[in-house]
Coordinates of C-alpha atoms in Angstrom, one line a residue:
M4 CA 140.8 47.0 145.2
T5 CA 143.8 48.4 144.0
L6 CA 144.3 51.5 141.9
A7 CA 145.7 49.5 138.9
A8 CA 142.1 47.7 138.8
A9 CA 140.5 51.1 138.3
P10 CA 141.1 51.6 134.7
L11 CA 139.7 48.2 133.9
I12 CA 136.4 49.0 135.8
V13 CA 136.2 52.3 134.3
G14 CA 136.5 50.7 130.7
L15 CA 134.0 48.2 131.4
V16 CA 131.5 51.0 132.7
A17 CA 132.4 52.9 129.6
F18 CA 131.8 50.0 127.1
V19 CA 128.4 49.2 128.9
A20 CA 127.3 52.8 128.7
L21 CA 128.1 53.0 125.0
L22 CA 126.5 49.6 124.2
T23 CA 123.3 51.0 126.0
V24 CA 123.3 54.6 124.5
G25 CA 124.6 53.8 121.0
G26 CA 122.1 51.4 119.8
A27 CA 122.5 49.1 116.9
D28 CA 125.2 51.2 115.1
I29 CA 127.4 50.7 118.2
A30 CA 126.5 47.1 118.6
A31 CA 127.5 46.2 115.3
A32 CA 130.9 47.8 116.1
A33 CA 130.9 46.2 119.7
V34 CA 134.0 43.7 118.9
P35 CA 136.6 46.5 117.7
L36 CA 135.0 49.1 120.3
G37 CA 135.6 46.6 123.0
T38 CA 138.9 45.9 121.9
V39 CA 140.1 49.3 121.8
V40 CA 138.3 50.3 125.0
F41 CA 139.9 47.4 127.1
G42 CA 143.1 47.6 125.4
L43 CA 143.4 51.3 126.4
A44 CA 142.2 50.2 130.0
A45 CA 144.9 47.6 130.4
A46 CA 147.5 49.8 129.0
S47 CA 146.5 52.4 131.8
S48 CA 146.5 49.7 134.3
V49 CA 150.1 49.0 133.5
G50 CA 150.9 52.9 133.6
V51 CA 149.4 53.1 136.9
L52 CA 152.0 50.4 138.2
V53 CA 155.0 51.6 136.2
L54 CA 154.8 55.4 136.2
P55 CA 155.0 55.7 139.9
R56 CA 158.3 53.7 139.9
L57 CA 159.6 55.9 137.0
S58 CA 158.8 58.9 138.6
V59 CA 160.8 58.6 141.7
R60 CA 163.8 58.3 139.4
S61 CA 163.1 61.3 137.6
S62 CA 165.2 64.6 138.7
S63 CA 162.2 67.0 138.1
L64 CA 158.8 67.1 139.5
R65 CA 157.7 69.4 136.6
R66 CA 158.9 66.9 134.0
T67 CA 157.1 64.0 135.8
V68 CA 153.6 65.8 136.0
L69 CA 154.0 66.9 132.3
A70 CA 154.7 63.5 131.2
A71 CA 151.7 62.2 133.4
G72 CA 149.5 64.8 131.6
I73 CA 150.7 64.1 128.2
T74 CA 150.4 60.3 128.6
A75 CA 146.7 60.7 129.8
M76 CA 146.1 63.0 126.6
I77 CA 147.6 60.4 124.2
I78 CA 145.5 57.7 125.8
T79 CA 142.4 60.1 125.4
G80 CA 143.5 60.7 121.6
V81 CA 143.8 57.5 120.7
A82 CA 140.5 56.4 122.3
V83 CA 138.6 59.2 120.6
T84 CA 140.4 58.5 117.1
V85 CA 139.9 54.7 117.1
S86 CA 136.5 54.8 118.3
S87 CA 135.5 57.5 115.7
A88 CA 136.8 55.3 113.0
A89 CA 134.9 52.2 114.5
V90 CA 131.6 54.1 114.4
M91 CA 132.6 55.2 110.7
L92 CA 132.7 58.9 110.9
E93 CA 133.1 61.0 107.6
P94 CA 136.6 62.0 107.1
L95 CA 135.7 65.8 107.6
Q96 CA 134.0 64.8 110.8
L97 CA 136.9 63.0 112.0
S98 CA 139.3 65.7 110.8
V99 CA 137.3 68.3 113.1
L100 CA 137.1 65.9 116.1
V101 CA 140.8 65.2 116.0
L102 CA 141.8 69.3 115.5
I103 CA 139.4 70.0 118.3
F104 CA 140.9 67.2 120.5
L105 CA 144.6 68.6 119.6
F106 CA 143.3 72.2 120.6
G107 CA 142.0 70.7 124.0
A108 CA 145.2 68.8 124.5
S109 CA 147.4 71.9 124.0
L110 CA 145.5 74.0 126.4
G111 CA 145.9 71.1 128.9
V112 CA 149.6 70.8 128.3
I113 CA 149.8 74.5 129.1
L114 CA 147.6 74.1 132.4
E115 CA 149.8 71.0 133.5
F116 CA 152.8 73.2 132.9
S117 CA 151.5 76.0 134.9
L118 CA 150.7 73.5 137.8
A119 CA 154.0 71.6 137.7
R120 CA 155.7 74.9 137.8
S121 CA 154.0 75.8 140.9
L122 CA 154.6 72.7 142.4
S123 CA 158.3 72.6 141.6
D124 CA 158.9 76.2 142.7
D125 CA 157.5 75.5 146.3
L126 CA 159.4 72.3 146.4
Q127 CA 162.6 74.0 145.6
R128 CA 161.7 76.7 148.2
L129 CA 161.4 74.0 150.7
G130 CA 164.6 72.5 149.9
A131 CA 166.4 75.7 149.8
T132 CA 164.8 76.4 153.5
A133 CA 166.0 73.0 154.7
R134 CA 169.4 73.5 153.4
R135 CA 169.8 76.8 155.1
I136 CA 168.4 75.3 158.4
G137 CA 170.9 72.6 158.0
R138 CA 173.9 75.2 157.8
G139 CA 172.5 76.8 161.0
D140 CA 170.4 79.7 159.7
Y141 CA 167.4 79.3 162.0
A142 CA 165.9 82.4 160.8
A143 CA 165.2 80.9 157.6
R144 CA 161.4 80.4 156.6
A145 CA 159.8 78.6 153.7
E146 CA 156.5 80.5 153.8
V147 CA 154.8 78.1 151.4
D148 CA 151.0 79.5 151.2
R149 CA 149.2 76.2 150.1
S150 CA 146.6 74.2 151.8
D151 CA 147.7 70.9 150.3
E152 CA 150.5 68.2 151.8
I153 CA 153.2 70.6 150.4
G154 CA 151.9 73.6 152.3
E155 CA 151.8 71.5 155.6
A156 CA 155.3 70.2 154.8
G157 CA 156.4 74.0 154.6
R158 CA 154.6 74.7 158.0
V159 CA 156.2 71.9 159.7
I160 CA 159.5 73.1 158.4
D161 CA 158.7 76.6 159.6
R162 CA 157.7 75.5 163.1
M163 CA 161.0 73.2 163.3
A164 CA 163.0 76.3 162.3
L165 CA 161.2 78.6 164.9
E166 CA 161.9 76.0 167.6
L167 CA 165.5 75.6 166.7
Q168 CA 165.8 79.3 166.7
T169 CA 164.4 79.5 170.3
M170 CA 166.7 76.9 171.4
E171 CA 169.6 78.3 170.0
G172 CA 168.8 81.7 171.8
E173 CA 168.2 80.0 175.1
R174 CA 171.6 78.3 174.5
A175 CA 173.3 81.4 173.8
V176 CA 171.8 83.0 176.9
A177 CA 173.0 80.0 179.0
Q178 CA 176.5 80.2 177.6
A179 CA 176.8 84.0 178.3
S180 CA 175.8 83.2 181.6
R181 CA 178.3 80.5 182.3
Q182 CA 181.0 82.8 180.8
A183 CA 179.9 85.7 183.2
F184 CA 179.5 83.2 186.1
L185 CA 183.1 82.0 185.6
A186 CA 184.3 85.6 185.2
A187 CA 182.7 86.5 188.3
V188 CA 184.0 83.3 190.2
G189 CA 187.3 84.4 189.0
H190 CA 187.1 87.9 190.6
D191 CA 185.6 86.5 193.7
L192 CA 188.5 84.0 194.3
R193 CA 191.0 86.8 194.0
T194 CA 189.5 88.8 196.8
P195 CA 189.5 86.4 199.8
L196 CA 192.7 85.1 198.5
A197 CA 194.5 88.3 198.5
A198 CA 193.0 88.9 202.0
M199 CA 194.2 85.7 203.2
R200 CA 197.6 86.6 201.8
A201 CA 197.8 89.9 203.4
A202 CA 196.8 88.3 206.8
A203 CA 199.3 85.5 206.8
E204 CA 202.1 88.0 206.0
A205 CA 201.2 90.4 208.8
L206 CA 200.9 87.5 211.2
E207 CA 204.4 86.2 209.9
D208 CA 206.0 89.6 210.3
G209 CA 204.3 90.2 213.6
L210 CA 202.7 93.2 212.2
A211 CA 199.2 92.3 213.3
P212 CA 197.7 94.3 216.3
E213 CA 195.1 91.8 217.2
P214 CA 196.0 88.4 215.8
A215 CA 192.7 86.5 216.8
R216 CA 190.9 89.0 214.8
Y217 CA 193.2 88.3 211.9
Y218 CA 192.6 84.7 212.3
A219 CA 188.9 85.2 212.3
A220 CA 189.1 87.2 209.1
M221 CA 191.0 84.3 207.4
R222 CA 188.2 82.0 208.8
H223 CA 185.7 83.9 206.9
D224 CA 187.9 84.0 203.7
L225 CA 187.9 80.2 204.1
D226 CA 184.3 80.0 204.2
A227 CA 184.0 82.3 201.3
L228 CA 186.1 80.2 199.2
T229 CA 184.0 77.1 200.3
G230 CA 180.9 79.0 199.1
L231 CA 182.7 79.7 195.6
V232 CA 183.6 76.0 195.2
D233 CA 180.2 75.1 195.9
D234 CA 179.0 77.5 193.4
L235 CA 181.2 75.9 190.8
F236 CA 179.2 72.6 191.4
L237 CA 175.9 74.4 190.9
L238 CA 177.3 75.6 187.5
A239 CA 176.7 72.0 186.1
R240 CA 172.9 72.5 187.3
L241 CA 172.3 75.8 185.4
E242 CA 169.0 75.9 183.7
G243 CA 167.6 78.4 181.5
G244 CA 170.9 80.6 182.0
A245 CA 170.2 81.4 185.7
L246 CA 171.5 80.1 189.0
R247 CA 168.7 79.6 191.6
F248 CA 169.6 80.6 195.1
S249 CA 167.5 80.0 198.3
R250 CA 166.5 83.4 199.8
V251 CA 166.5 84.1 203.5
T252 CA 166.5 87.0 205.9
V253 CA 169.9 88.3 206.5
D254 CA 171.7 91.0 208.6
V255 CA 173.3 93.5 206.2
S256 CA 175.0 95.2 208.9
E257 CA 176.6 91.9 210.3
L258 CA 177.8 90.9 206.6
S259 CA 179.2 94.3 206.1
D260 CA 181.2 94.2 209.4
E261 CA 182.5 90.7 208.3
A262 CA 183.7 92.1 205.1
V263 CA 185.4 95.2 206.9
E264 CA 187.2 92.7 209.2
A265 CA 188.3 90.4 206.2
L266 CA 189.6 93.1 204.2
E267 CA 191.3 95.1 206.7
P268 CA 194.7 93.3 206.1
I269 CA 194.6 94.5 202.6
A270 CA 193.6 97.9 203.5
R271 CA 196.6 98.3 206.0
L272 CA 199.0 97.1 203.3
K273 CA 197.6 99.8 201.1
G274 CA 197.4 102.5 203.8
V275 CA 193.8 102.9 203.8
R276 CA 191.5 103.2 206.6
V277 CA 188.3 100.9 206.6
R278 CA 185.4 102.1 208.6
L279 CA 181.9 100.8 209.3
D280 CA 179.1 103.3 209.8
T281 CA 175.7 101.5 210.6
S282 CA 172.5 102.5 212.3
G283 CA 171.9 99.2 213.7
H284 CA 170.5 95.8 212.1
V285 CA 169.5 96.2 208.7
Y286 CA 167.9 93.3 207.3
A287 CA 167.3 92.1 203.7
S288 CA 166.2 89.0 201.8
G289 CA 168.6 87.1 199.9
G290 CA 171.4 84.6 199.8
P291 CA 173.9 85.3 202.6
A292 CA 176.9 84.0 200.5
E293 CA 175.8 86.0 197.5
L294 CA 175.2 89.1 199.4
S295 CA 178.6 88.6 201.6
R296 CA 180.5 88.2 198.0
T297 CA 179.0 91.4 196.6
L298 CA 179.8 93.5 199.6
R299 CA 183.4 92.0 199.7
N300 CA 183.8 92.7 196.1
L301 CA 182.6 96.4 196.3
L302 CA 184.9 97.0 199.5
D303 CA 188.0 95.3 197.9
N304 CA 187.6 97.5 194.6
A305 CA 187.1 100.7 196.8
I306 CA 190.4 99.7 198.8
R307 CA 192.3 99.0 195.6
H308 CA 191.5 102.2 194.2
A309 CA 191.6 104.7 197.1
P310 CA 194.6 106.9 197.5
A311 CA 196.9 105.9 200.3
G312 CA 196.1 107.7 203.6
S313 CA 192.6 108.0 202.6
E314 CA 189.4 106.4 204.2
V315 CA 186.8 104.0 202.8
T316 CA 183.6 104.0 204.5
V317 CA 180.9 101.4 204.4
L318 CA 177.4 103.0 205.3
V319 CA 174.6 100.9 206.1
R320 CA 171.1 102.4 206.6
D321 CA 167.5 101.4 206.7
Q322 CA 165.6 103.7 204.2
D323 CA 162.3 102.1 203.2
G324 CA 164.5 99.2 202.5
P325 CA 168.2 98.2 203.0
L326 CA 170.8 100.8 201.7
V327 CA 174.5 100.0 201.5
C328 CA 177.0 102.6 200.2
V329 CA 180.7 102.2 199.8
I330 CA 182.1 105.7 200.0
D331 CA 185.7 106.2 199.0
R332 CA 188.0 108.9 197.1
G333 CA 189.0 106.8 194.3
P334 CA 188.5 107.5 190.6
G335 CA 185.0 105.8 190.4
L336 CA 183.3 103.9 187.7
S337 CA 181.6 105.3 184.6
G338 CA 178.1 104.2 184.0
R339 CA 179.1 101.9 181.2
D340 CA 182.0 100.3 183.5
A341 CA 179.6 99.9 186.4

């Protein structure tokens, strides 16, 4: 059964009930009364079919709800008036009945307007929230406190905004991580390139006291450059804003010795002595390439800012864990710069 047939069924039930309860007086007016009842039922069926189509063209839900309520009241008023006339009420009785109906209809219009305004305000809030989210304001929330379908739509929009806000935060973190990574790679590229340039110039000018050692340092720098290129490929696989490296046990003393050898050509050009002070093998857990790069960057910064004729010492100790100190006489870094 479709909804359009419901008014006809209600009209039939009402007509049978009137005949059963009204007795002979109603039976005498059965034809005009039946005409009114079924006429109004047929008109209501047409309204059930037409009003939904008209409502989708309305620019205001408030007007649509009011129109539906007023239409229902008009149908009720016509039914009451015609039925009263059919059973031959006295004019005074009919006037009182009509006035009472108008009073009730007025109250109904007020209630309909209140309901329509509540629905319209909440729907406008949903629309405004959706527009803010569409403009990128993922902190927007509808916060519609209802238990019906409109409230559910509001909660769905709020959950969507929260998920978008979370995704935007993760994207910002990933973007910041990529920028920091690229900046670090730029710095890391400069260190081995500068060391290789200094070593090559020393070898070319015949100033290298131990050429084999210089060649070994250049090989270490080439390995470092290879590692940086590999890290650039890893950048494409960033997930969650962080790179994941394998952790193994490495000898920090050995990495420090390699860093000293690699950067000695730069230190010689600057007139700075570089010395390694280690207590022996000191082990740590981490990525060898990343730890080596960190040590070289620290030592490179110390050499670049150390006064000519001074000494830079790389101190490696095992004090309840690996400890590496780069000691120099440079200006140092503030806590903020560090």
